[in-house]
Short mmCIF file of C-alpha atoms in Angstrom, two decimals:
data_model
loop_
_atom_site.label_atom_id
_atom_site.label_comp_id
_atom_site.label_asym_id
_atom_site.label_seq_id
_atom_site.Cartn_x
_atom_site.Cartn_y
_atom_site.Cartn_z
CA MET Q 1 154.74 -32.47 -54.87
CA ARG Q 2 151.93 -32.37 -57.41
CA ARG Q 3 150.26 -35.67 -58.31
CA VAL Q 4 148.86 -36.10 -61.83
CA ILE Q 5 147.14 -38.98 -63.59
CA ILE Q 6 147.29 -38.97 -67.37
CA SER Q 7 145.27 -41.32 -69.56
CA GLY Q 8 145.28 -41.78 -73.31
CA GLY Q 9 145.47 -44.89 -75.39
CA GLY Q 10 145.18 -46.93 -78.52
CA THR Q 11 147.16 -44.86 -81.02
CA GLY Q 12 150.16 -42.57 -81.08
CA GLY Q 13 147.80 -39.68 -81.78
CA HIS Q 14 146.51 -40.01 -78.22
CA ILE Q 15 149.72 -41.12 -76.52
CA TYR Q 16 152.33 -38.66 -77.84
CA PRO Q 17 150.32 -35.58 -76.77
CA ALA Q 18 149.97 -37.14 -73.31
CA ILE Q 19 153.73 -37.61 -73.04
CA THR Q 20 154.38 -34.04 -74.23
CA ILE Q 21 151.90 -32.60 -71.71
CA ALA Q 22 153.49 -34.62 -68.89
CA ARG Q 23 156.92 -33.24 -69.76
CA ALA Q 24 155.54 -29.70 -69.85
CA ILE Q 25 153.97 -30.11 -66.39
CA ALA Q 26 157.25 -31.47 -65.00
CA ASP Q 27 159.04 -28.40 -66.39
CA ILE Q 28 156.74 -26.13 -64.39
CA GLU Q 29 156.82 -27.86 -61.01
CA PRO Q 30 157.86 -31.17 -59.39
CA THR Q 31 155.23 -33.76 -60.19
CA GLU Q 32 154.56 -37.44 -59.57
CA PHE Q 33 152.79 -39.04 -62.52
CA LEU Q 34 150.73 -42.15 -63.08
CA TYR Q 35 149.77 -43.15 -66.61
CA VAL Q 36 146.61 -45.24 -67.04
CA GLY Q 37 146.31 -47.07 -70.35
CA SER Q 38 144.50 -50.02 -71.89
CA LYS Q 39 145.84 -53.56 -71.91
CA ILE Q 40 146.00 -53.78 -75.70
CA GLY Q 41 147.03 -50.29 -76.85
CA LEU Q 42 150.31 -48.95 -78.19
CA GLU Q 43 150.86 -47.26 -74.81
CA ASN Q 44 152.03 -50.62 -73.44
CA THR Q 45 155.17 -50.19 -75.55
CA LEU Q 46 155.63 -46.42 -75.52
CA ILE Q 47 154.94 -45.39 -71.93
CA PRO Q 48 157.40 -47.71 -70.13
CA LYS Q 49 160.14 -46.37 -72.41
CA GLU Q 50 159.33 -42.88 -71.11
CA GLY Q 51 159.92 -43.98 -67.53
CA LEU Q 52 156.38 -43.10 -66.42
CA PRO Q 53 154.67 -45.35 -63.83
CA PHE Q 54 152.06 -47.30 -65.79
CA VAL Q 55 148.91 -49.27 -64.97
CA THR Q 56 146.25 -50.68 -67.28
CA LEU Q 57 142.50 -51.16 -67.48
CA ASP Q 58 140.76 -53.87 -69.50
CA VAL Q 59 138.58 -51.70 -71.71
CA ARG Q 60 137.82 -51.74 -75.44
CA GLY Q 61 135.85 -49.68 -77.92
CA LEU Q 62 132.27 -50.43 -78.84
CA GLU Q 63 131.35 -51.72 -82.29
CA ARG Q 64 128.95 -49.55 -84.28
CA LYS Q 65 126.25 -52.26 -84.17
CA ILE Q 66 124.33 -54.40 -81.68
CA SER Q 67 126.46 -57.45 -80.87
CA VAL Q 68 127.39 -59.93 -78.15
CA ARG Q 69 130.88 -58.42 -78.15
CA ASN Q 70 129.40 -55.03 -77.21
CA LEU Q 71 127.66 -56.61 -74.20
CA VAL Q 72 130.98 -58.09 -73.09
CA THR Q 73 132.69 -54.72 -73.66
CA LEU Q 74 130.09 -52.88 -71.57
CA GLY Q 75 130.61 -55.37 -68.77
CA LYS Q 76 134.36 -54.83 -68.85
CA THR Q 77 133.85 -51.05 -68.96
CA ALA Q 78 131.75 -51.19 -65.78
CA GLY Q 79 134.47 -53.24 -64.12
CA SER Q 80 137.10 -50.76 -65.35
CA LEU Q 81 135.17 -47.89 -63.75
CA ILE Q 82 135.36 -49.64 -60.38
CA LYS Q 83 139.08 -50.32 -60.89
CA ALA Q 84 139.65 -46.71 -61.96
CA GLU Q 85 137.97 -45.48 -58.78
CA GLY Q 86 140.37 -47.65 -56.82
CA ILE Q 87 143.38 -46.25 -58.68
CA ILE Q 88 142.25 -42.68 -57.99
CA ARG Q 89 141.53 -43.39 -54.34
CA LYS Q 90 144.99 -44.90 -53.87
CA PHE Q 91 147.03 -42.39 -55.92
CA LYS Q 92 145.10 -39.28 -54.79
CA PRO Q 93 145.75 -37.11 -57.88
CA ASP Q 94 145.42 -33.32 -57.87
CA VAL Q 95 144.20 -33.43 -61.47
CA VAL Q 96 143.40 -36.09 -64.09
CA ILE Q 97 144.12 -35.45 -67.78
CA GLY Q 98 142.75 -37.40 -70.74
CA THR Q 99 144.03 -37.20 -74.32
CA GLY Q 100 141.59 -39.56 -76.01
CA GLY Q 101 140.94 -43.24 -76.56
CA PHE Q 102 138.40 -45.51 -74.87
CA VAL Q 103 140.53 -46.00 -71.76
CA CYS Q 104 139.97 -42.34 -70.87
CA GLY Q 105 136.26 -42.97 -70.34
CA PRO Q 106 136.31 -44.82 -67.01
CA VAL Q 107 139.38 -42.92 -65.76
CA LEU Q 108 138.02 -39.41 -66.29
CA LEU Q 109 134.49 -40.38 -65.26
CA ALA Q 110 135.74 -41.94 -62.02
CA ALA Q 111 137.82 -38.84 -61.30
CA SER Q 112 134.88 -36.52 -61.92
CA LEU Q 113 132.59 -38.55 -59.68
CA SER Q 114 135.30 -38.44 -56.99
CA GLY Q 115 135.51 -34.65 -57.15
CA VAL Q 116 138.99 -34.60 -58.71
CA PRO Q 117 139.61 -31.78 -61.25
CA THR Q 118 139.62 -33.10 -64.82
CA LEU Q 119 140.76 -31.93 -68.25
CA ILE Q 120 140.58 -33.52 -71.67
CA GLN Q 121 142.66 -32.53 -74.67
CA GLU Q 122 140.91 -32.92 -78.02
CA GLN Q 123 143.34 -32.99 -80.95
CA ASN Q 124 140.95 -33.02 -83.91
CA VAL Q 125 138.37 -30.77 -85.56
CA ILE Q 126 135.84 -33.60 -85.13
CA PRO Q 127 135.99 -34.76 -81.49
CA GLY Q 128 136.20 -38.45 -80.70
CA VAL Q 129 133.26 -40.31 -79.15
CA THR Q 130 134.95 -40.66 -75.75
CA ASN Q 131 135.86 -36.98 -75.45
CA THR Q 132 132.41 -35.91 -76.60
CA ILE Q 133 130.82 -37.90 -73.79
CA LEU Q 134 133.41 -36.86 -71.20
CA SER Q 135 132.94 -33.16 -72.03
CA ARG Q 136 129.69 -33.32 -70.05
CA PHE Q 137 131.59 -34.13 -66.86
CA VAL Q 138 135.07 -32.56 -66.99
CA ASN Q 139 136.21 -29.13 -65.80
CA ARG Q 140 138.08 -28.05 -68.95
CA VAL Q 141 138.50 -29.08 -72.59
CA ALA Q 142 141.70 -27.99 -74.33
CA LEU Q 143 141.03 -27.70 -78.07
CA GLY Q 144 143.58 -28.42 -80.78
CA TYR Q 145 141.47 -26.53 -83.34
CA GLU Q 146 139.12 -23.59 -82.82
CA GLU Q 147 136.69 -25.23 -85.25
CA ALA Q 148 136.10 -28.07 -82.77
CA ALA Q 149 134.26 -25.71 -80.40
CA ALA Q 150 131.06 -26.00 -82.44
CA ARG Q 151 130.93 -29.74 -81.60
CA PHE Q 152 130.75 -29.25 -77.83
CA LYS Q 153 127.65 -28.13 -75.93
CA ARG Q 154 129.36 -26.64 -72.84
CA LYS Q 155 131.14 -23.60 -74.29
CA ASP Q 156 132.24 -22.24 -70.90
CA ILE Q 157 134.75 -25.05 -70.33
CA LEU Q 158 136.45 -24.78 -73.75
CA VAL Q 159 139.95 -23.31 -74.12
CA TYR Q 160 141.70 -23.11 -77.50
CA THR Q 161 145.32 -24.07 -76.90
CA GLY Q 162 146.41 -25.79 -80.08
CA ASN Q 163 147.97 -29.25 -80.08
CA PRO Q 164 151.14 -29.95 -78.10
CA VAL Q 165 154.40 -30.73 -79.89
CA ARG Q 166 157.61 -32.08 -78.41
CA LYS Q 167 160.45 -29.64 -77.75
CA ASP Q 168 162.87 -31.09 -80.28
CA ILE Q 169 160.48 -30.25 -83.12
CA LEU Q 170 160.97 -26.57 -82.29
CA THR Q 171 164.72 -26.37 -81.73
CA VAL Q 172 166.43 -27.89 -84.80
CA THR Q 173 167.55 -25.36 -87.43
CA ARG Q 174 167.26 -25.89 -91.18
CA GLU Q 175 171.05 -26.15 -91.49
CA GLU Q 176 171.28 -28.66 -88.64
CA GLY Q 177 168.48 -30.76 -90.09
CA ARG Q 178 170.02 -31.01 -93.54
CA LYS Q 179 173.48 -31.74 -92.17
CA ALA Q 180 172.18 -34.47 -89.84
CA LEU Q 181 170.34 -36.20 -92.69
CA GLY Q 182 173.12 -35.78 -95.25
CA LEU Q 183 171.00 -33.55 -97.48
CA ASP Q 184 172.28 -30.91 -99.88
CA PRO Q 185 172.02 -27.49 -98.17
CA ASP Q 186 170.82 -25.74 -101.34
CA LYS Q 187 168.37 -28.09 -103.09
CA PHE Q 188 164.58 -27.90 -102.92
CA THR Q 189 163.65 -30.60 -100.40
CA LEU Q 190 160.45 -32.65 -100.39
CA LEU Q 191 159.51 -34.75 -97.35
CA VAL Q 192 156.98 -37.56 -97.85
CA ALA Q 193 155.63 -39.54 -94.90
CA GLY Q 194 152.39 -41.42 -94.31
CA GLY Q 195 152.88 -42.46 -90.68
CA SER Q 196 154.86 -45.22 -88.98
CA ARG Q 197 153.05 -48.00 -90.87
CA GLY Q 198 153.08 -46.08 -94.14
CA ALA Q 199 150.27 -45.10 -96.48
CA ARG Q 200 149.89 -47.33 -99.51
CA SER Q 201 148.05 -44.79 -101.66
CA ILE Q 202 150.73 -42.13 -101.06
CA ASN Q 203 153.56 -44.61 -101.63
CA THR Q 204 151.98 -45.80 -104.88
CA ALA Q 205 151.54 -42.24 -106.16
CA MET Q 206 155.15 -41.46 -105.28
CA ILE Q 207 156.47 -44.07 -107.76
CA GLU Q 208 155.63 -41.72 -110.64
CA VAL Q 209 157.06 -38.73 -108.75
CA HIS Q 210 160.41 -40.47 -108.18
CA LYS Q 211 160.64 -41.51 -111.83
CA TYR Q 212 159.84 -38.00 -113.05
CA PHE Q 213 162.53 -36.34 -110.93
CA ARG Q 214 165.10 -39.12 -111.41
CA ASN Q 215 167.51 -36.95 -113.40
CA ASP Q 216 166.62 -33.59 -111.84
CA GLU Q 217 169.57 -32.04 -110.00
CA HIS Q 218 167.49 -29.30 -108.34
CA ILE Q 219 165.32 -31.41 -106.01
CA GLN Q 220 165.92 -33.97 -103.28
CA ILE Q 221 163.19 -36.22 -101.95
CA LEU Q 222 163.15 -37.91 -98.55
CA HIS Q 223 160.42 -40.55 -98.73
CA VAL Q 224 159.53 -42.49 -95.56
CA THR Q 225 157.48 -45.46 -96.75
CA GLY Q 226 156.73 -47.21 -93.45
CA ASP Q 227 158.21 -50.61 -92.56
CA HIS Q 228 155.45 -52.65 -94.21
CA GLU Q 229 155.56 -50.76 -97.51
CA TYR Q 230 159.28 -50.35 -98.17
CA ASP Q 231 159.91 -53.57 -100.13
CA ARG Q 232 156.86 -53.05 -102.32
CA VAL Q 233 157.96 -49.52 -103.22
CA VAL Q 234 161.61 -50.22 -104.03
CA LYS Q 235 160.69 -53.19 -106.25
CA GLN Q 236 158.91 -50.73 -108.53
CA LEU Q 237 161.96 -48.51 -108.99
CA PRO Q 238 164.50 -50.29 -111.22
CA GLY Q 239 168.08 -49.23 -110.57
CA ILE Q 240 167.54 -48.26 -106.94
CA GLU Q 241 170.64 -48.63 -104.74
CA CYS Q 242 170.73 -50.90 -101.70
CA ARG Q 243 170.52 -47.93 -99.32
CA GLY Q 244 167.35 -46.68 -100.97
CA ARG Q 245 168.97 -44.02 -103.15
CA TYR Q 246 167.30 -43.54 -106.49
CA GLY Q 247 168.33 -41.23 -109.29
CA LYS Q 248 170.06 -37.95 -108.51
CA GLY Q 249 168.06 -36.95 -105.46
CA SER Q 250 165.58 -39.51 -104.11
CA ARG Q 251 166.21 -41.25 -100.82
CA ILE Q 252 163.67 -43.90 -99.86
CA ILE Q 253 163.69 -45.33 -96.34
CA PRO Q 254 161.31 -47.52 -94.29
CA TYR Q 255 161.43 -45.48 -91.09
CA LEU Q 256 162.94 -42.23 -89.83
CA HIS Q 257 164.05 -41.68 -86.24
CA HIS Q 258 164.97 -38.05 -86.95
CA MET Q 259 161.65 -36.43 -87.83
CA PRO Q 260 162.51 -33.10 -86.13
CA GLU Q 261 165.51 -32.81 -88.43
CA ALA Q 262 163.43 -33.75 -91.48
CA LEU Q 263 160.77 -31.14 -90.71
CA ALA Q 264 163.45 -28.50 -90.22
CA ALA Q 265 165.12 -29.46 -93.50
CA CYS Q 266 162.15 -29.62 -95.88
CA ASP Q 267 160.56 -26.99 -98.12
CA LEU Q 268 157.36 -28.96 -98.74
CA ALA Q 269 155.76 -32.03 -97.14
CA VAL Q 270 153.35 -34.68 -98.39
CA TYR Q 271 151.47 -35.99 -95.33
CA ARG Q 272 148.39 -37.62 -93.95
CA ALA Q 273 146.29 -35.27 -91.79
CA GLY Q 274 146.61 -36.65 -88.28
CA ALA Q 275 146.45 -33.96 -85.61
CA VAL Q 276 149.96 -34.55 -84.22
CA GLY Q 277 151.60 -34.43 -87.65
CA LEU Q 278 149.76 -31.24 -88.60
CA ALA Q 279 150.71 -29.59 -85.31
CA GLU Q 280 154.36 -30.33 -86.07
CA LEU Q 281 154.08 -29.01 -89.62
CA THR Q 282 152.51 -25.74 -88.51
CA VAL Q 283 154.90 -24.93 -85.66
CA ARG Q 284 157.70 -25.30 -88.23
CA GLY Q 285 155.76 -23.35 -90.87
CA VAL Q 286 156.01 -26.14 -93.45
CA PRO Q 287 153.70 -25.92 -96.51
CA SER Q 288 152.05 -29.24 -97.23
CA ILE Q 289 150.07 -31.39 -99.61
CA LEU Q 290 147.69 -33.38 -97.42
CA ILE Q 291 146.06 -36.70 -98.28
CA PRO Q 292 143.66 -37.46 -95.38
CA TYR Q 293 143.33 -41.07 -94.29
CA PRO Q 294 139.85 -41.95 -95.60
CA TYR Q 295 138.95 -44.46 -92.89
CA ALA Q 296 139.63 -42.27 -89.85
CA ALA Q 297 136.70 -42.10 -87.41
CA GLU Q 298 134.07 -39.58 -88.54
CA ASP Q 299 136.42 -38.73 -91.45
CA HIS Q 300 138.18 -36.40 -88.98
CA GLN Q 301 141.43 -36.20 -90.96
CA ARG Q 302 139.62 -34.54 -93.85
CA TYR Q 303 138.28 -31.88 -91.50
CA ASN Q 304 141.75 -31.40 -89.98
CA ALA Q 305 143.19 -30.90 -93.45
CA GLN Q 306 140.38 -28.55 -94.46
CA ALA Q 307 141.29 -26.23 -91.57
CA LEU Q 308 144.79 -25.81 -93.05
CA VAL Q 309 143.49 -25.47 -96.59
CA MET Q 310 141.06 -22.71 -95.58
CA CYS Q 311 143.95 -20.83 -93.97
CA GLY Q 312 146.09 -21.17 -97.11
CA ALA Q 313 148.66 -23.39 -95.38
CA ALA Q 314 148.09 -26.55 -97.41
CA LYS Q 315 146.67 -28.20 -100.51
CA MET Q 316 144.49 -31.27 -100.18
CA ILE Q 317 144.00 -34.30 -102.41
CA LEU Q 318 141.35 -36.78 -101.30
CA ASP Q 319 142.67 -40.32 -101.11
CA LYS Q 320 140.16 -41.61 -103.65
CA MET Q 321 141.30 -38.92 -106.11
CA LEU Q 322 145.03 -39.48 -105.58
CA THR Q 323 147.12 -40.54 -108.57
CA GLY Q 324 150.79 -40.21 -109.38
CA ARG Q 325 149.99 -37.56 -111.98
CA GLU Q 326 147.78 -35.53 -109.62
CA LEU Q 327 150.42 -35.52 -106.87
CA LEU Q 328 153.23 -34.74 -109.31
CA GLU Q 329 151.38 -31.74 -110.75
CA GLU Q 330 150.86 -30.26 -107.26
CA ILE Q 331 154.54 -30.75 -106.38
CA ILE Q 332 155.75 -29.19 -109.64
CA HIS Q 333 153.37 -26.24 -109.26
CA LEU Q 334 154.59 -25.41 -105.74
CA LYS Q 335 158.25 -26.11 -106.46
CA ASP Q 336 158.17 -23.72 -109.42
CA ASP Q 337 156.24 -20.95 -107.63
CA PRO Q 338 158.39 -19.69 -104.72
CA LYS Q 339 155.95 -16.87 -103.91
CA ALA Q 340 153.02 -19.26 -103.51
CA LEU Q 341 155.16 -21.58 -101.42
CA ALA Q 342 156.32 -18.71 -99.19
CA ALA Q 343 152.71 -17.58 -98.67
CA MET Q 344 151.75 -21.13 -97.66
CA ALA Q 345 154.69 -21.29 -95.27
CA GLN Q 346 153.61 -18.04 -93.62
CA ALA Q 347 150.02 -19.27 -93.33
CA SER Q 348 151.21 -22.56 -91.86
CA ARG Q 349 153.35 -20.77 -89.28
CA SER Q 350 150.41 -18.55 -88.32
CA MET Q 351 148.46 -21.67 -87.35
CA GLY Q 352 151.25 -23.14 -85.25
CA LYS Q 353 150.99 -23.12 -81.46
CA PRO Q 354 154.54 -23.68 -80.16
CA GLN Q 355 153.41 -22.90 -76.59
CA ALA Q 356 150.49 -25.36 -76.64
CA ALA Q 357 152.08 -27.94 -74.34
CA HIS Q 358 152.99 -25.26 -71.79
CA ASP Q 359 149.52 -23.68 -72.00
CA ILE Q 360 147.77 -27.04 -71.50
CA ALA Q 361 150.06 -27.82 -68.56
CA GLU Q 362 149.27 -24.46 -66.95
CA LEU Q 363 145.57 -24.98 -67.56
CA ALA Q 364 145.65 -28.39 -65.86
CA LEU Q 365 147.69 -27.09 -62.93
CA SER Q 366 145.39 -24.08 -62.51
CA ILE Q 367 142.34 -26.26 -61.90
CA ALA Q 368 144.42 -28.43 -59.56
CA ARG Q 369 145.44 -25.37 -57.52
CA LYS Q 370 141.84 -24.19 -57.21
CA ARG Q 371 140.87 -27.49 -55.61
CA ARG Q 372 143.49 -27.08 -52.88
CA ARG Q 373 142.21 -23.66 -51.79
#
């Protein structure tokens, strides 16, 4: 049986790809997994729910300045490297995979120093600090975007695979999605989501959009505000029903557990530009209006969005330029121009990589097999 260590932590953008890759490897051949995360990351909640064996390292990110905290962090990182070496020695993996986050640093470095095959998966156009450093040591780097290649020095280890998406994103039909969500099968459908915690700037801009379309019978809007933003949004929409229904077609909810159905059902999406979300949009061929999160590291969401814009798959509004009027005008323009929307959908689909998870899994297993020869 194959033995694989996977490490990725901090945010869902690092953890969900790791889970998807693990499932893809298990589909190819019997595998025993060990997930290595940080003590404080979101992985502490998500990974146990997946049933994956889970251990942690006490490691944190460095501040972008000289500080006492950085000295403490470096000390903990050195200790984590020793602990990671112990984990690898005990588990004896055939390959170690990293999907980003500071916890990957000691895990992948320890594996490389131990002669274990290593692979990192970089989701963004602008690589993270950890993956940039690790690229000097690992055997392969699986790129989510071709444009990221320019940021790495070792070109011979780069493989463009696209970003992995979970199976259920690919399998739901438009009809199934609309039926599951109670949406009209014939209306133009707009999906708005800013991530699990919500995006205040998007939610604020959407107030004007909801009011404009309040009496329009030809559009339905599914707006996912995020748990922390829901009450603030609904208080600004007089006449909203207790279940979040507003006007003839708006449905406003704090969280959605059926995102595959929503992506299958929609004609247009308003989104942030995180790598996982964009991968899901493109494999479904969904046109989008993207508002990149302005405080993402190295402004990487803007570069992610720009890749879709350059391909004709999306429009982009910078967060600092976003207003209700600006967003409304883009929505109206695309809603009333089916040809432009269809061209965007085709461009979006052309960027999608539905086989990415399988390809990354095969890439990881291929370097594991070479070690055993």
